[in-house]
Short mmCIF file of C-alpha atoms in Angstrom, two decimals:
data_model
loop_
_atom_site.label_atom_id
_atom_site.label_comp_id
_atom_site.label_asym_id
_atom_site.label_seq_id
_atom_site.Cartn_x
_atom_site.Cartn_y
_atom_site.Cartn_z
CA MET D 151 65.11 -1.65 22.95
CA ASP D 152 63.35 -4.85 24.21
CA CYS D 153 62.60 -7.49 21.47
CA LEU D 154 60.10 -10.04 21.35
CA ALA D 155 61.93 -13.54 21.17
CA HIS D 156 58.88 -15.83 20.92
CA GLN D 157 58.57 -17.54 17.87
CA GLU D 158 54.96 -16.70 15.96
CA SER D 159 53.85 -16.82 11.96
CA PRO D 160 52.04 -14.37 10.34
CA ASP D 161 49.26 -14.89 8.12
CA SER D 162 51.09 -15.78 4.95
CA ASP D 163 50.78 -17.99 1.65
CA GLU D 164 54.59 -17.97 1.24
CA ASP D 165 54.93 -20.20 4.63
CA SER D 166 57.25 -23.02 3.78
CA SER D 167 58.66 -25.91 6.04
CA GLU D 168 62.09 -24.76 4.94
CA GLU D 169 61.62 -21.04 6.37
CA LEU D 170 61.66 -19.83 9.92
CA THR D 171 59.57 -16.76 10.84
CA GLU D 172 59.98 -14.96 14.03
CA VAL D 173 58.56 -11.64 15.65
CA VAL D 174 61.90 -9.71 16.56
CA CYS D 175 60.46 -6.50 17.91
CA LEU D 176 57.48 -3.72 17.54
CA GLU D 177 57.26 -1.63 14.55
CA SER D 178 57.73 1.10 17.16
CA ASP D 179 60.88 0.09 18.45
CA LEU D 180 62.89 0.97 15.24
CA GLN D 181 62.52 4.80 14.44
CA ASP D 182 63.68 6.09 10.78
CA GLY D 183 67.64 5.95 10.34
CA GLN D 184 68.16 3.34 13.02
CA MET D 185 69.49 -0.18 13.33
CA MET D 186 69.54 -2.77 15.54
CA GLU D 187 70.83 -6.46 15.82
CA VAL D 188 67.89 -8.93 16.54
CA GLU D 189 67.85 -12.85 16.73
CA VAL D 190 66.24 -15.23 14.28
CA GLY D 191 66.52 -19.01 15.14
CA HIS D 192 69.67 -17.78 17.40
CA HIS D 193 71.30 -16.27 14.37
CA GLY D 194 72.17 -12.68 14.32
CA VAL D 195 70.08 -10.51 11.75
CA LEU D 196 70.77 -6.82 11.29
CA LEU D 197 67.18 -5.14 11.36
CA THR D 198 67.25 -1.58 9.59
CA ARG D 199 64.65 1.31 8.88
CA SER D 200 64.73 3.68 6.25
CA ASP D 201 61.95 5.84 4.90
CA GLY D 202 59.47 3.98 6.92
CA LYS D 203 60.67 0.40 5.16
CA PHE D 204 62.15 -2.33 7.25
CA SER D 205 65.13 -4.50 6.16
CA ALA D 206 66.90 -7.49 7.21
CA LEU D 207 70.44 -8.49 6.60
CA GLY D 208 73.48 -10.51 7.79
CA ASN D 209 74.92 -8.72 10.63
CA GLN D 210 78.28 -9.92 10.10
CA CYS D 211 80.28 -7.72 7.87
CA THR D 212 81.80 -9.80 4.98
CA HIS D 213 85.14 -8.47 5.24
CA TYR D 214 86.43 -9.69 8.84
CA GLY D 215 83.01 -10.33 10.40
CA ALA D 216 82.51 -6.91 12.47
CA PRO D 217 78.96 -6.56 13.86
CA LEU D 218 77.39 -4.05 11.37
CA SER D 219 74.83 -3.12 14.09
CA LYS D 220 77.96 -1.26 15.79
CA GLY D 221 78.53 0.56 12.60
CA ALA D 222 77.24 3.65 10.88
CA ILE D 223 73.93 4.03 8.97
CA SER D 224 73.32 6.53 6.76
CA GLY D 225 70.54 7.11 4.04
CA ASN D 226 70.08 3.55 2.29
CA ARG D 227 73.63 2.14 3.50
CA VAL D 228 75.41 1.08 6.63
CA ARG D 229 79.08 1.21 7.15
CA CYS D 230 81.35 -1.17 9.01
CA PRO D 231 82.92 0.27 12.25
CA TRP D 232 86.16 -1.63 11.60
CA HIS D 233 87.45 -1.15 8.02
CA GLY D 234 84.70 0.97 6.14
CA THR D 235 83.04 -1.60 4.01
CA CYS D 236 79.47 -0.37 2.85
CA PHE D 237 76.30 -2.19 2.05
CA ASN D 238 72.76 -1.39 0.67
CA ILE D 239 70.40 -1.46 3.79
CA HIS D 240 67.40 -2.75 1.00
CA THR D 241 69.32 -5.04 -1.14
CA GLY D 242 72.41 -6.11 0.94
CA ASP D 243 74.51 -5.29 -2.37
CA LEU D 244 78.10 -4.09 -1.67
CA GLU D 245 78.83 -0.48 -2.16
CA GLU D 246 82.08 0.15 -0.89
CA PHE D 247 85.29 -1.72 -0.11
CA PRO D 248 87.31 -3.37 1.53
CA GLY D 249 84.71 -5.92 1.79
CA MET D 250 84.28 -8.04 -1.23
CA ASP D 251 80.89 -9.87 -1.09
CA CYS D 252 77.37 -8.82 -0.52
CA LEU D 253 75.27 -9.31 2.40
CA PRO D 254 72.16 -11.95 2.73
CA CYS D 255 68.85 -10.62 2.64
CA HIS D 256 65.76 -11.99 4.40
CA LYS D 257 61.86 -11.26 4.17
CA VAL D 258 60.67 -8.79 6.67
CA LYS D 259 56.70 -8.36 7.12
CA ILE D 260 54.82 -5.93 9.38
CA GLN D 261 51.51 -7.26 10.88
CA ASN D 262 49.81 -6.01 13.82
CA SER D 263 52.59 -3.72 14.56
CA LYS D 264 54.99 -6.21 14.83
CA VAL D 265 57.70 -6.87 13.02
CA TYR D 266 58.55 -10.43 11.34
CA VAL D 267 61.72 -11.84 10.09
CA THR D 268 61.62 -14.87 7.95
CA ILE D 269 64.74 -16.98 7.15
CA ASN D 270 65.33 -19.52 4.77
CA LYS D 271 66.97 -22.51 6.95
CA LYS D 272 69.10 -23.55 3.97
CA THR D 273 70.77 -20.22 4.18
CA LEU D 274 70.90 -19.51 7.62
CA MET D 275 74.51 -19.93 8.10
CA GLN D 276 75.60 -18.30 5.07
CA GLU D 277 77.17 -14.98 6.02
CA LYS D 278 78.30 -13.70 2.37
CA ARG D 279 76.60 -13.73 -0.78
CA LEU D 280 78.06 -13.43 -4.20
CA LYS D 281 76.50 -10.84 -6.33
CA SER D 282 75.19 -12.59 -9.59
CA MET D 283 78.04 -12.71 -12.44
CA GLY D 284 77.78 -13.65 -16.13
CA THR D 285 80.44 -15.56 -17.92
CA ALA D 286 82.12 -15.35 -21.39
CA VAL D 287 79.43 -15.07 -24.46
CA PRO D 288 80.44 -17.55 -27.49
CA GLY D 289 81.24 -15.37 -30.51
CA VAL D 290 82.24 -12.15 -28.39
CA THR D 291 85.90 -11.70 -29.02
CA HIS D 292 86.20 -8.31 -27.28
CA THR D 293 89.62 -8.65 -25.17
CA ILE D 294 89.95 -6.82 -21.91
CA LEU D 295 93.81 -7.30 -20.75
CA LEU D 296 94.28 -6.79 -16.99
CA LEU D 297 98.28 -6.25 -16.09
CA GLY D 298 98.60 -7.13 -12.46
CA GLY D 299 97.46 -9.64 -10.07
CA GLY D 300 96.19 -7.64 -7.15
CA ALA D 301 93.01 -6.00 -5.76
CA ALA D 302 92.17 -3.49 -8.80
CA SER D 303 92.67 -6.08 -11.34
CA LEU D 304 90.46 -8.47 -9.40
CA ILE D 305 87.69 -6.15 -8.76
CA CYS D 306 87.75 -4.92 -12.42
CA ALA D 307 87.49 -8.68 -13.25
CA GLU D 308 84.60 -9.25 -11.21
CA THR D 309 82.91 -5.88 -12.06
CA LEU D 310 82.87 -6.73 -15.57
CA ARG D 311 81.20 -10.27 -14.96
CA GLN D 312 78.67 -8.51 -12.51
CA GLU D 313 77.74 -6.25 -15.45
CA ASN D 314 77.30 -8.81 -17.85
CA PHE D 315 80.40 -8.19 -20.01
CA GLY D 316 80.66 -11.31 -22.35
CA GLY D 317 84.01 -10.94 -24.26
CA ARG D 318 87.35 -12.23 -22.94
CA ILE D 319 88.89 -10.93 -19.64
CA LEU D 320 92.70 -12.01 -18.99
CA MET D 321 94.45 -11.32 -15.90
CA VAL D 322 98.30 -11.54 -15.96
CA SER D 323 100.54 -11.28 -12.99
CA LYS D 324 104.22 -11.95 -12.11
CA ASP D 325 103.18 -13.26 -8.93
CA GLU D 326 103.11 -16.81 -7.96
CA LEU D 327 100.11 -16.76 -6.22
CA LEU D 328 96.41 -15.89 -7.13
CA PRO D 329 95.16 -12.42 -5.86
CA HIS D 330 95.35 -12.24 -2.09
CA ASP D 331 94.58 -10.14 0.83
CA LYS D 332 98.30 -8.50 1.18
CA THR D 333 96.85 -6.53 4.27
CA ARG D 334 97.39 -9.48 6.22
CA LEU D 335 101.39 -9.87 5.54
CA SER D 336 102.57 -7.56 8.28
CA LYS D 337 99.74 -8.27 10.60
CA VAL D 338 100.08 -12.03 10.52
CA MET D 339 103.06 -13.16 9.21
CA ASN D 340 103.29 -16.76 9.55
CA VAL D 341 100.55 -16.92 7.18
CA GLU D 342 99.79 -19.83 4.82
CA SER D 343 99.37 -18.47 1.36
CA ASP D 344 95.97 -20.52 0.92
CA SER D 345 94.53 -18.81 3.75
CA ILE D 346 94.79 -15.20 2.15
CA LEU D 347 93.45 -16.27 -1.42
CA LEU D 348 90.67 -13.59 -2.29
CA ARG D 349 89.36 -16.19 -4.79
CA ARG D 350 90.16 -19.59 -5.44
CA MET D 351 90.87 -20.79 -9.28
CA GLU D 352 87.63 -22.34 -9.39
CA PHE D 353 85.98 -19.18 -9.17
CA PHE D 354 88.03 -17.67 -11.97
CA HIS D 355 87.37 -20.53 -14.02
CA LYS D 356 83.33 -20.66 -13.30
CA TYR D 357 83.04 -17.09 -14.44
CA ASP D 358 85.77 -17.30 -17.19
CA ILE D 359 88.44 -15.18 -16.00
CA GLU D 360 91.71 -16.32 -17.57
CA VAL D 361 94.68 -15.84 -15.06
CA TRP D 362 98.33 -16.17 -16.09
CA LEU D 363 100.49 -16.22 -13.10
CA ARG D 364 104.55 -15.69 -13.23
CA LYS D 365 104.42 -13.58 -16.29
CA GLU D 366 105.81 -10.08 -16.49
CA ALA D 367 104.97 -7.53 -19.20
CA LEU D 368 108.11 -5.90 -20.63
CA SER D 369 106.40 -3.44 -23.07
CA VAL D 370 103.10 -1.75 -24.32
CA ASP D 371 102.50 -0.83 -27.69
CA THR D 372 99.27 1.53 -27.78
CA ASP D 373 98.96 1.78 -31.55
CA LYS D 374 98.91 -2.04 -32.09
CA LYS D 375 97.26 -2.65 -29.20
CA THR D 376 99.61 -4.95 -27.99
CA VAL D 377 101.46 -6.16 -24.92
CA THR D 378 104.75 -8.15 -24.93
CA PHE D 379 105.77 -10.36 -21.93
CA ASP D 380 108.97 -11.84 -20.80
CA ASP D 381 108.46 -15.44 -22.29
CA GLY D 382 108.21 -14.02 -25.63
CA SER D 383 104.49 -14.04 -25.84
CA VAL D 384 102.72 -10.99 -27.32
CA GLN D 385 98.87 -10.53 -26.25
CA CYS D 386 96.20 -8.35 -28.34
CA TYR D 387 93.97 -6.16 -26.26
CA ASP D 388 91.01 -4.22 -26.88
CA GLN D 389 90.91 -2.48 -23.36
CA LEU D 390 93.78 -2.39 -21.09
CA LEU D 391 94.05 -1.97 -17.23
CA ILE D 392 97.32 -1.36 -15.79
CA SER D 393 97.68 -2.02 -12.09
CA THR D 394 101.01 -3.58 -11.68
CA GLY D 395 101.59 -2.24 -8.21
CA CYS D 396 104.86 -0.84 -6.67
CA ARG D 397 107.92 -2.62 -5.28
CA ALA D 398 110.05 -2.04 -1.79
CA LYS D 399 112.66 0.30 -2.07
CA GLY D 400 115.92 -0.97 -0.64
CA LEU D 401 118.69 1.45 1.05
CA ASP D 402 121.62 2.65 -0.80
CA VAL D 403 124.24 1.92 1.45
CA PRO D 404 127.23 -0.35 1.68
CA GLY D 405 126.41 -3.97 2.78
CA MET D 406 122.56 -4.09 1.49
CA LYS D 407 123.68 -7.39 -0.72
CA LEU D 408 124.24 -9.25 2.81
CA ASP D 409 122.10 -12.29 3.93
CA ASN D 410 119.47 -11.72 6.50
CA ILE D 411 118.43 -7.98 4.68
CA LYS D 412 114.75 -8.40 4.35
CA MET D 413 111.78 -6.75 2.74
CA LEU D 414 108.23 -7.57 2.78
CA GLU D 415 106.30 -7.80 -0.51
CA THR D 416 104.91 -11.53 -0.66
CA PRO D 417 103.72 -14.03 1.85
CA GLU D 418 106.86 -16.05 1.21
CA ASP D 419 108.70 -12.92 2.32
CA ALA D 420 106.35 -12.83 5.23
CA ARG D 421 106.92 -16.37 6.20
CA GLN D 422 110.95 -15.83 6.05
CA ILE D 423 110.53 -12.55 8.25
CA HIS D 424 108.76 -14.56 10.87
CA ALA D 425 111.14 -17.68 10.88
CA SER D 426 114.36 -15.46 10.73
CA CYS D 427 113.32 -13.18 13.51
CA ILE D 428 112.49 -15.85 16.30
CA GLY D 429 115.08 -15.19 19.20
CA CYS D 430 117.02 -12.65 17.44
CA ASN D 431 118.17 -9.12 17.46
CA ILE D 432 116.28 -7.62 14.69
CA VAL D 433 116.54 -4.26 13.36
CA LEU D 434 113.69 -2.13 11.29
CA VAL D 435 114.35 0.91 9.10
CA GLY D 436 111.54 2.65 8.42
CA THR D 437 108.85 3.98 10.79
CA SER D 438 105.33 4.04 8.35
CA PHE D 439 102.86 1.21 8.48
CA VAL D 440 104.70 -1.76 7.47
CA GLY D 441 107.75 -1.30 9.96
CA MET D 442 105.50 -0.46 12.69
CA GLU D 443 102.99 -3.39 11.94
CA ILE D 444 106.07 -5.72 11.74
CA ALA D 445 107.65 -4.39 14.91
CA SER D 446 104.46 -5.06 16.68
CA TYR D 447 104.13 -8.46 15.68
CA MET D 448 107.20 -9.39 16.57
CA LEU D 449 106.74 -8.09 20.10
CA ASP D 450 106.60 -11.51 21.99
CA LYS D 451 109.01 -13.34 18.97
CA ALA D 452 112.24 -11.57 18.79
CA SER D 453 114.96 -11.10 21.34
CA SER D 454 115.36 -7.45 20.86
CA ILE D 455 113.70 -4.66 18.50
CA THR D 456 115.31 -1.81 17.30
CA VAL D 457 113.37 0.63 15.17
CA ILE D 458 115.41 3.25 13.06
CA GLY D 459 113.35 6.39 11.58
CA SER D 460 114.33 9.38 9.57
CA SER D 461 111.50 11.88 11.14
CA GLU D 462 110.95 12.55 14.80
CA MET D 463 107.97 10.48 15.18
CA PRO D 464 106.74 7.36 13.40
CA TYR D 465 103.53 8.37 11.14
CA GLN D 466 105.09 11.92 11.31
CA ASN D 467 103.62 12.72 7.80
CA THR D 468 100.54 10.55 7.90
CA LEU D 469 98.95 10.32 11.18
CA GLY D 470 100.85 13.32 12.86
CA PRO D 471 103.49 13.64 15.51
CA GLU D 472 100.94 13.42 18.37
CA ILE D 473 99.70 9.91 17.59
CA GLY D 474 103.26 9.07 16.22
CA LYS D 475 104.30 9.77 19.88
CA MET D 476 101.41 7.66 21.48
CA THR D 477 102.47 4.45 19.15
CA MET D 478 105.93 5.27 20.10
CA MET D 479 105.32 4.64 23.70
CA MET D 480 103.02 1.83 23.29
CA LEU D 481 105.98 -0.06 21.55
CA SER D 482 108.65 1.48 24.09
CA GLU D 483 106.59 0.20 26.75
CA ARG D 484 107.19 -3.50 25.07
CA ASP D 485 111.19 -2.48 25.35
CA VAL D 486 111.18 -1.76 21.68
CA LYS D 487 114.03 0.82 21.27
CA PHE D 488 113.89 3.92 18.77
CA PHE D 489 116.55 5.86 17.07
CA MET D 490 114.76 8.66 15.55
CA ASN D 491 115.78 11.55 13.33
CA ASP D 492 118.45 9.02 12.18
CA SER D 493 119.57 6.82 8.88
CA VAL D 494 121.55 3.97 8.20
CA THR D 495 124.94 4.81 6.65
CA GLU D 496 126.44 1.05 6.59
CA ILE D 497 125.59 -2.61 6.88
CA LYS D 498 128.59 -4.64 8.32
CA GLY D 499 128.50 -8.45 7.99
CA MET D 500 130.34 -11.51 9.24
CA ASN D 501 130.29 -14.81 7.06
CA GLY D 502 127.93 -13.09 4.45
CA LYS D 503 125.14 -12.19 7.47
CA VAL D 504 124.24 -8.89 8.87
CA LYS D 505 125.76 -8.22 12.10
CA GLU D 506 125.95 -4.54 12.88
CA VAL D 507 123.94 -1.74 11.52
CA VAL D 508 125.48 1.86 11.68
CA LEU D 509 123.74 5.13 11.90
CA LYS D 510 124.55 8.62 10.69
CA SER D 511 124.62 9.53 14.48
CA GLY D 512 128.03 7.17 14.83
CA LYS D 513 125.68 4.44 16.86
CA VAL D 514 126.13 0.98 15.95
CA ILE D 515 123.54 -1.42 16.59
CA PRO D 516 123.91 -5.24 16.60
CA ALA D 517 121.27 -7.12 14.14
CA ASP D 518 120.81 -10.59 13.24
CA VAL D 519 118.05 -9.59 10.82
CA LEU D 520 117.44 -6.17 9.10
CA ILE D 521 114.00 -5.23 7.87
CA VAL D 522 113.82 -2.32 5.31
CA GLY D 523 110.40 -0.58 5.08
CA VAL D 524 111.39 2.80 3.76
CA GLY D 525 109.20 3.67 0.93
CA ILE D 526 108.21 2.23 -2.78
CA ILE D 527 109.04 1.88 -6.54
CA PRO D 528 106.46 1.73 -9.12
CA ASN D 529 106.44 -0.98 -11.26
CA SER D 530 106.23 1.23 -14.42
CA GLU D 531 109.50 0.27 -16.07
CA PHE D 532 107.72 -1.46 -19.34
CA LEU D 533 105.97 1.73 -19.81
CA GLN D 534 109.10 3.43 -20.61
CA GLY D 535 108.83 4.11 -24.48
CA SER D 536 105.31 4.08 -24.92
CA LYS D 537 102.81 6.73 -25.31
CA ILE D 538 101.30 6.35 -21.90
CA GLN D 539 101.89 9.44 -19.43
CA MET D 540 103.36 9.02 -16.13
CA ASP D 541 104.47 11.87 -13.57
CA SER D 542 108.05 12.73 -12.55
CA LYS D 543 108.12 10.07 -10.07
CA ASN D 544 106.91 7.46 -12.80
CA PHE D 545 103.59 6.78 -11.26
CA LEU D 546 101.08 6.21 -13.73
CA LYS D 547 98.41 9.35 -14.34
CA VAL D 548 94.43 8.89 -14.59
CA ASP D 549 91.84 10.99 -14.76
CA LYS D 550 88.67 10.35 -12.16
CA TYR D 551 87.36 7.78 -14.76
CA MET D 552 90.73 6.02 -14.53
CA HIS D 553 91.52 6.90 -18.20
CA THR D 554 95.22 7.42 -18.72
CA ASN D 555 96.14 9.78 -21.93
CA ILE D 556 95.38 6.81 -24.32
CA PRO D 557 92.02 5.67 -25.34
CA ASP D 558 91.25 2.25 -24.15
CA VAL D 559 94.13 2.13 -21.58
CA PHE D 560 93.21 2.65 -17.81
CA GLY D 561 95.37 2.36 -14.61
CA GLY D 562 94.74 2.23 -10.97
CA GLY D 563 96.04 0.82 -7.61
CA ASP D 564 99.19 1.70 -5.98
CA LEU D 565 100.60 2.67 -8.99
CA ALA D 566 98.58 5.36 -9.99
CA THR D 567 98.11 8.94 -9.29
CA PHE D 568 94.48 10.23 -9.62
CA PRO D 569 92.28 13.39 -8.81
CA LEU D 570 91.06 12.73 -5.20
CA LEU D 571 87.37 14.60 -4.93
CA MET D 572 87.58 15.42 -1.32
CA ALA D 573 91.05 17.12 -1.93
CA ASN D 574 89.60 19.24 -4.54
CA ASP D 575 90.47 16.87 -7.29
CA ARG D 576 94.17 17.39 -6.60
CA HIS D 577 96.20 14.48 -8.05
CA VAL D 578 97.43 12.14 -5.27
CA ASN D 579 98.95 8.53 -4.79
CA ILE D 580 97.41 6.55 -2.15
CA GLY D 581 98.50 2.77 -1.69
CA HIS D 582 95.96 1.42 0.16
CA TRP D 583 93.64 -1.50 -0.31
CA GLN D 584 90.20 -0.20 -0.45
CA MET D 585 91.39 2.46 -2.81
CA ALA D 586 92.91 0.01 -5.50
CA GLN D 587 89.70 -2.15 -5.00
CA ALA D 588 87.66 1.30 -5.79
CA HIS D 589 89.78 1.86 -9.22
CA GLY D 590 89.01 -1.48 -10.03
CA ARG D 591 85.45 -0.98 -10.29
CA ILE D 592 85.22 2.63 -11.79
CA ALA D 593 87.93 1.14 -14.35
CA ALA D 594 85.47 -1.61 -15.28
CA LEU D 595 82.32 0.55 -15.34
CA ASN D 596 84.01 2.96 -17.65
CA MET D 597 85.35 0.44 -19.97
CA LEU D 598 81.80 -0.68 -20.49
CA GLY D 599 80.77 3.03 -21.50
CA LYS D 600 78.84 3.38 -17.96
CA SER D 601 80.58 6.67 -17.35
CA THR D 602 81.14 6.60 -13.31
CA ALA D 603 83.47 9.22 -11.71
CA LEU D 604 85.69 8.26 -8.47
CA ASN D 605 83.74 9.46 -5.30
CA THR D 606 85.51 7.16 -2.61
CA VAL D 607 86.88 8.32 0.75
CA PRO D 608 90.31 6.95 1.57
CA PHE D 609 89.81 4.51 4.58
CA TYR D 610 92.54 2.18 6.15
CA TRP D 611 93.45 0.75 9.43
CA THR D 612 97.20 -0.21 11.24
CA VAL D 613 97.27 -2.72 13.99
CA LEU D 614 99.71 -2.24 16.94
CA ALA D 615 100.35 -4.15 20.10
CA GLY D 616 96.75 -5.45 19.77
CA HIS D 617 95.12 -1.92 19.08
CA THR D 618 93.69 -0.75 15.82
CA ILE D 619 93.90 2.68 14.75
CA ARG D 620 91.21 3.59 11.81
CA TYR D 621 92.00 6.43 9.34
CA ALA D 622 89.64 8.14 7.00
CA GLY D 623 89.98 11.33 4.72
CA TYR D 624 93.00 12.80 3.30
CA GLY D 625 94.69 14.92 6.09
CA GLU D 626 97.90 16.33 4.08
CA GLY D 627 98.23 20.11 4.95
CA TYR D 628 96.12 19.78 8.09
CA SER D 629 96.88 22.91 10.47
CA GLU D 630 95.50 21.70 13.74
CA ILE D 631 94.14 18.33 15.37
CA VAL D 632 90.82 18.51 17.55
CA MET D 633 91.06 15.60 19.86
CA LYS D 634 88.56 13.58 21.37
CA GLY D 635 89.07 11.36 24.64
CA LYS D 636 92.78 10.73 25.72
CA PHE D 637 96.49 9.09 24.25
CA GLU D 638 97.04 7.87 27.70
CA ASP D 639 93.73 6.19 28.05
CA ARG D 640 94.45 4.48 24.99
CA ARG D 641 90.83 5.74 23.59
CA PHE D 642 90.72 9.02 21.19
CA LEU D 643 89.24 10.40 18.00
CA ALA D 644 91.53 12.94 16.41
CA LEU D 645 89.87 15.14 13.99
CA TYR D 646 92.35 16.72 11.42
CA ILE D 647 91.52 20.55 10.56
CA LYS D 648 92.26 22.62 7.40
CA ASN D 649 90.49 25.91 6.27
CA ASP D 650 88.13 25.55 9.32
CA ALA D 651 86.98 22.19 8.36
CA VAL D 652 87.80 18.35 9.27
CA ILE D 653 89.51 16.87 6.39
CA ALA D 654 90.29 13.46 8.15
CA ALA D 655 89.94 11.19 11.10
CA ALA D 656 91.85 8.83 13.23
CA GLY D 657 90.47 6.76 16.11
CA LEU D 658 91.39 4.34 18.63
CA ASN D 659 88.62 2.51 20.63
CA PHE D 660 86.10 5.24 19.53
CA ASP D 661 83.94 3.04 17.12
CA PRO D 662 81.97 3.76 14.92
CA ALA D 663 83.38 7.54 14.96
CA VAL D 664 85.58 7.25 12.09
CA SER D 665 83.15 5.42 9.87
CA VAL D 666 80.32 7.96 10.72
CA VAL D 667 83.29 10.81 9.65
CA ALA D 668 83.83 8.90 6.47
CA GLU D 669 79.94 9.04 5.70
CA ARG D 670 79.77 12.55 6.25
CA PHE D 671 82.74 12.97 3.72
CA VAL D 672 81.02 10.64 1.24
CA SER D 673 77.65 12.87 1.41
CA GLY D 674 79.51 15.99 0.90
CA LYS D 675 78.23 17.45 4.31
CA VAL D 676 81.07 19.53 5.86
CA ILE D 677 82.30 18.85 9.19
CA THR D 678 83.01 22.47 10.59
CA LYS D 679 85.89 22.94 12.98
CA LYS D 680 83.19 24.56 15.64
CA GLU D 681 81.47 21.11 15.34
CA ALA D 682 84.63 18.98 15.80
CA GLN D 683 85.21 21.06 19.00
CA SER D 684 81.81 20.98 20.52
CA ASP D 685 81.40 18.68 23.53
CA ASP D 686 78.19 17.24 21.95
CA LEU D 687 78.90 14.07 20.23
CA SER D 688 75.57 13.04 19.43
CA TRP D 689 76.51 13.55 15.75
CA LEU D 690 79.09 10.45 15.92
CA GLN D 691 76.36 7.74 16.91
CA LEU D 692 78.52 6.80 19.69
CA SER D 693 77.02 3.44 21.34
#
């Protein structure tokens, strides 16, 4: 599409020296359901058209800055091509996570078949917009207590204030750090804590969100509506969100107490792993996302990298053996050694530090550092003895409104099992960032009596050797994979099939295909096996 680049002002009573107006294209250049990037004052703007109406928004996703013009447009919203964040194209408001902020909106006017976009010069460089939020109202004593300092609690607090809840909001976390971007820890390990904060303390003060750090819940009394903490204090609540997350599971083998055995849970853990692995022989146990991402991060830092997995291939139960084989090859090409279908039986040390790792197969691997990423344990011990229902693995059970079995008690995040709509409301546990954020929002709305059910499609991503694999859906129980592209070309789209329909998609260098699939899932439109197998890929909106 050829855009008109010269500056021109339409007749308007709103002209101002603080505004810049430019013709960006002809009205006929953009059809319904289309979008494109245009320039106003050398600044990229996303121009969309839906139901005959033009809208102009910031073109950079507020999450990590992806160009939204390369994403997927569906109805009245646009989905980021990288990580699935969605925005309303008319208002710029955030509609799906993992992004947290809204997009700036600009004026659009059609005159003489030309499309004019007007930008306020003062806000020209603002790529994010905070949704309007209220504060506490004097005299309102209703208290909402949020246990946990992660994504679910933060989004719950923000949603409450966005919906003009005027009572007291209290977030309590055992962490030393304010809510932060935990997805970065295994990807950029030598990270300064300050650089990954999701909101700074000024934000919490401004919107009257109280934060207590380094404080852990010991018990909950749902009859008295109180929580007792490790410092002896007791806090009353009117409504409670439990989102205390999970912690890393260790190995139940001799030698686990030796020094230089690491598990990744906090920014400090990430920095310690980075520092201890430079120029050393490292062994990683676990071939899911954390283990593989750490191995990838250490490629040009460690002296040697050995990965031990209990399955035949990495990601066997999530992305499947085909993608697992490809990722294993990607890392093997960089001299990472794999011992699959194996496990650790003993850790041997010298002078109190790890020296060797003994495997079930009998192999002995030299190790200066051992990193363990073999699963999680829910932080739910403090709920034992309460009336709050958990499942057999001590995960918190909630319904599609984030209610537990106890009135005014809600749950969310990695700790929760919940009914997933696209899995026929089967209870699942999905420990992904975007899902925890969605839980927090749904919990907040239902706390306020705004009955809203969870309807979020899981979307996550992983980075390996400089390549990002994106995933949308819920693929458990798939029977076959339909492949577009080739693994060996490092460009593919895998469509997971169950009962003759697509239930999940994973893609590498195939944007915005995974975002398009996610939009189809959200809208309830079935992608048939026949459609997936077709050579016609026009439905994927590939650029």
